[in-house]
């Protein structure tokens, strides 16, 4: 299971109650941890990034009354972390896609089925001169396709 990750998120929950709490510093640190655990595009990471204090006149007026005794931003942050912990406890660590898998996925999107299968067969076969054969197949591609493939691989 993900004991280390859960312990790390529990520590972040504890930091919410410290006297010297700084939301932006806490968010930066928490986002680093969550990105490593779940990936940068996970909804939990985005929810932490979106945390902020609302200084609108309505919110300030409500905060001066006795209705709200707890900090709503800290409460939301705690709930998001609790959801992350529950996900880790229930589902375990998310499967991290390797760079090679991602590159193959992007190539499959850009190449025709025949081109993709041809390159895949060359690489999976135990033949020599794989590099030269792959280069030969890629040299037949349009320049725009090659640029698109390389761009998408670099961005991912």
mmCIF file of C-alpha atoms in Angstrom:
data_model
loop_
_atom_site.group_PDB
_atom_site.id
_atom_site.type_symbol
_atom_site.label_atom_id
_atom_site.label_comp_id
_atom_site.label_asym_id
_atom_site.label_seq_id
_atom_site.Cartn_x
_atom_site.Cartn_y
_atom_site.Cartn_z
ATOM 1 C CA UNK A 1 0.000 0.000 0.000
ATOM 2 C CA UNK A 2 0.993 3.664 0.058
ATOM 3 C CA UNK A 3 1.916 4.104 3.727
ATOM 4 C CA UNK A 4 4.693 6.652 3.119
ATOM 5 C CA UNK A 5 2.499 8.779 0.881
ATOM 6 C CA UNK A 6 -0.398 8.687 3.347
ATOM 7 C CA UNK A 7 1.922 9.655 6.215
ATOM 8 C CA UNK A 8 3.242 12.558 4.147
ATOM 9 C CA UNK A 9 -0.285 13.827 3.455
ATOM 10 C CA UNK A 10 -1.224 13.442 7.144
ATOM 11 C CA UNK A 11 1.751 15.694 8.020
ATOM 12 C CA UNK A 12 0.418 18.258 5.552
ATOM 13 C CA UNK A 13 -2.956 18.061 7.281
ATOM 14 C CA UNK A 14 -1.266 18.737 10.629
ATOM 15 C CA UNK A 15 0.476 21.804 9.188
ATOM 16 C CA UNK A 16 -2.936 23.339 8.533
ATOM 17 C CA UNK A 17 -3.287 23.861 12.310
ATOM 18 C CA UNK A 18 0.091 25.472 12.942
ATOM 19 C CA UNK A 19 0.100 29.041 14.230
ATOM 20 C CA UNK A 20 2.543 30.215 11.567
ATOM 21 C CA UNK A 21 0.453 28.753 8.713
ATOM 22 C CA UNK A 22 1.191 30.335 5.324
ATOM 23 C CA UNK A 23 -1.271 29.193 2.657
ATOM 24 C CA UNK A 24 0.955 29.818 -0.362
ATOM 25 C CA UNK A 25 3.975 28.053 1.135
ATOM 26 C CA UNK A 26 1.775 25.149 2.255
ATOM 27 C CA UNK A 27 0.166 24.910 -1.193
ATOM 28 C CA UNK A 28 3.544 24.835 -2.949
ATOM 29 C CA UNK A 29 4.854 22.071 -0.756
ATOM 30 C CA UNK A 30 1.612 20.065 -0.883
ATOM 31 C CA UNK A 31 1.360 20.362 -4.651
ATOM 32 C CA UNK A 32 4.897 19.001 -5.044
ATOM 33 C CA UNK A 33 3.948 15.951 -3.001
ATOM 34 C CA UNK A 34 0.621 15.429 -4.750
ATOM 35 C CA UNK A 35 2.155 15.812 -8.211
ATOM 36 C CA UNK A 36 4.700 13.149 -7.396
ATOM 37 C CA UNK A 37 2.003 10.822 -6.028
ATOM 38 C CA UNK A 38 -0.841 11.401 -8.499
ATOM 39 C CA UNK A 39 0.693 13.281 -11.421
ATOM 40 C CA UNK A 40 0.477 16.948 -12.352
ATOM 41 C CA UNK A 41 -2.878 16.661 -14.128
ATOM 42 C CA UNK A 42 -4.797 15.008 -11.296
ATOM 43 C CA UNK A 43 -7.895 16.840 -10.051
ATOM 44 C CA UNK A 44 -6.658 16.799 -6.448
ATOM 45 C CA UNK A 45 -3.562 18.774 -7.458
ATOM 46 C CA UNK A 46 -5.725 21.322 -9.259
ATOM 47 C CA UNK A 47 -8.048 21.655 -6.255
ATOM 48 C CA UNK A 48 -5.106 22.480 -3.984
ATOM 49 C CA UNK A 49 -3.774 24.967 -6.549
ATOM 50 C CA UNK A 50 -7.152 26.719 -6.601
ATOM 51 C CA UNK A 51 -7.286 27.287 -2.839
ATOM 52 C CA UNK A 52 -7.292 30.961 -1.938
ATOM 53 C CA UNK A 53 -8.757 33.389 0.516
ATOM 54 C CA UNK A 54 -11.734 35.355 -0.733
ATOM 55 C CA UNK A 55 -11.484 38.975 0.323
ATOM 56 C CA UNK A 56 -14.731 40.104 -1.287
ATOM 57 C CA UNK A 57 -16.950 42.393 0.750
ATOM 58 C CA UNK A 58 -19.596 39.692 1.240
ATOM 59 C CA UNK A 59 -17.080 37.203 2.530
ATOM 60 C CA UNK A 60 -15.471 39.748 4.859
ATOM 61 C CA UNK A 61 -18.877 40.707 6.226
ATOM 62 C CA UNK A 62 -19.738 37.056 6.885
ATOM 63 C CA UNK A 63 -16.366 36.486 8.560
ATOM 64 C CA UNK A 64 -16.968 39.276 11.039
ATOM 65 C CA UNK A 65 -20.089 37.552 12.360
ATOM 66 C CA UNK A 66 -20.093 34.653 14.751
ATOM 67 C CA UNK A 67 -21.386 32.217 12.144
ATOM 68 C CA UNK A 68 -17.986 31.053 10.924
ATOM 69 C CA UNK A 69 -15.483 30.070 13.552
ATOM 70 C CA UNK A 70 -13.297 27.837 11.346
ATOM 71 C CA UNK A 71 -11.171 28.919 8.434
ATOM 72 C CA UNK A 72 -13.036 27.781 5.280
ATOM 73 C CA UNK A 73 -9.852 27.543 3.210
ATOM 74 C CA UNK A 74 -8.167 25.314 5.765
ATOM 75 C CA UNK A 75 -11.325 23.200 6.009
ATOM 76 C CA UNK A 76 -11.406 22.768 2.230
ATOM 77 C CA UNK A 77 -7.688 21.943 2.137
ATOM 78 C CA UNK A 78 -8.200 19.329 4.850
ATOM 79 C CA UNK A 79 -11.116 17.772 2.934
ATOM 80 C CA UNK A 80 -9.097 17.607 -0.298
ATOM 81 C CA UNK A 81 -6.193 15.925 1.500
ATOM 82 C CA UNK A 82 -8.606 13.529 3.195
ATOM 83 C CA UNK A 83 -10.022 12.601 -0.228
ATOM 84 C CA UNK A 84 -6.478 11.975 -1.492
ATOM 85 C CA UNK A 85 -5.730 9.774 1.503
ATOM 86 C CA UNK A 86 -8.968 7.831 1.035
ATOM 87 C CA UNK A 87 -8.100 7.295 -2.621
ATOM 88 C CA UNK A 88 -4.669 5.965 -1.694
ATOM 89 C CA UNK A 89 -6.116 3.703 1.004
ATOM 90 C CA UNK A 90 -8.834 2.337 -1.261
ATOM 91 C CA UNK A 91 -7.137 2.180 -4.648
ATOM 92 C CA UNK A 92 -3.437 2.318 -3.859
ATOM 93 C CA UNK A 93 -0.868 4.315 -5.772
ATOM 94 C CA UNK A 94 -1.827 5.288 -9.317
ATOM 95 C CA UNK A 95 0.019 3.507 -12.069
ATOM 96 C CA UNK A 96 2.652 5.822 -13.471
ATOM 97 C CA UNK A 97 2.956 5.636 -17.224
ATOM 98 C CA UNK A 98 6.565 5.288 -18.346
ATOM 99 C CA UNK A 99 8.131 7.688 -20.808
ATOM 100 C CA UNK A 100 8.419 4.907 -23.368
ATOM 101 C CA UNK A 101 4.720 4.035 -23.038
ATOM 102 C CA UNK A 102 3.789 7.689 -23.468
ATOM 103 C CA UNK A 103 6.020 8.017 -26.543
ATOM 104 C CA UNK A 104 4.391 4.934 -28.112
ATOM 105 C CA UNK A 105 0.946 6.318 -27.365
ATOM 106 C CA UNK A 106 1.796 9.637 -29.019
ATOM 107 C CA UNK A 107 3.338 7.908 -32.032
ATOM 108 C CA UNK A 108 0.261 5.753 -32.438
ATOM 109 C CA UNK A 109 -1.848 8.915 -32.611
ATOM 110 C CA UNK A 110 0.350 10.511 -35.287
ATOM 111 C CA UNK A 111 1.275 7.579 -37.519
ATOM 112 C CA UNK A 112 -0.925 5.512 -39.765
ATOM 113 C CA UNK A 113 -1.722 2.040 -38.521
ATOM 114 C CA UNK A 114 0.652 0.497 -41.046
ATOM 115 C CA UNK A 115 3.548 2.801 -40.082
ATOM 116 C CA UNK A 116 2.986 2.208 -36.381
ATOM 117 C CA UNK A 117 2.846 -1.572 -36.778
ATOM 118 C CA UNK A 118 5.961 -1.541 -38.951
ATOM 119 C CA UNK A 119 8.020 0.394 -36.390
ATOM 120 C CA UNK A 120 6.661 -1.696 -33.532
ATOM 121 C CA UNK A 121 7.557 -4.920 -35.369
ATOM 122 C CA UNK A 122 11.102 -3.707 -36.046
ATOM 123 C CA UNK A 123 11.692 -2.844 -32.401
ATOM 124 C CA UNK A 124 10.090 -5.981 -30.983
ATOM 125 C CA UNK A 125 11.956 -8.272 -33.394
ATOM 126 C CA UNK A 126 15.345 -9.516 -32.316
ATOM 127 C CA UNK A 127 16.982 -8.271 -35.509
ATOM 128 C CA UNK A 128 20.150 -6.233 -35.788
ATOM 129 C CA UNK A 129 20.248 -2.727 -37.245
ATOM 130 C CA UNK A 130 16.988 -1.711 -35.536
ATOM 131 C CA UNK A 131 18.055 1.924 -35.504
ATOM 132 C CA UNK A 132 18.726 2.020 -39.239
ATOM 133 C CA UNK A 133 15.440 0.285 -40.028
ATOM 134 C CA UNK A 134 13.398 2.599 -37.805
ATOM 135 C CA UNK A 135 15.161 5.606 -39.332
ATOM 136 C CA UNK A 136 14.299 4.298 -42.778
ATOM 137 C CA UNK A 137 10.580 4.099 -41.909
ATOM 138 C CA UNK A 138 10.634 7.538 -40.277
ATOM 139 C CA UNK A 139 12.462 9.089 -43.228
ATOM 140 C CA UNK A 140 9.423 8.299 -45.394
ATOM 141 C CA UNK A 141 7.178 10.421 -43.178
ATOM 142 C CA UNK A 142 6.198 13.975 -43.996
ATOM 143 C CA UNK A 143 8.200 16.650 -42.202
ATOM 144 C CA UNK A 144 5.031 17.920 -40.468
ATOM 145 C CA UNK A 145 4.348 14.465 -39.015
ATOM 146 C CA UNK A 146 7.872 14.208 -37.642
ATOM 147 C CA UNK A 147 7.662 17.684 -36.123
ATOM 148 C CA UNK A 148 4.306 16.862 -34.566
ATOM 149 C CA UNK A 149 5.548 13.565 -33.102
ATOM 150 C CA UNK A 150 8.695 15.111 -31.656
ATOM 151 C CA UNK A 151 6.819 18.138 -30.269
ATOM 152 C CA UNK A 152 4.223 16.002 -28.532
ATOM 153 C CA UNK A 153 6.869 13.722 -27.035
ATOM 154 C CA UNK A 154 8.814 16.691 -25.678
ATOM 155 C CA UNK A 155 5.729 18.389 -24.238
ATOM 156 C CA UNK A 156 4.507 15.240 -22.523
#
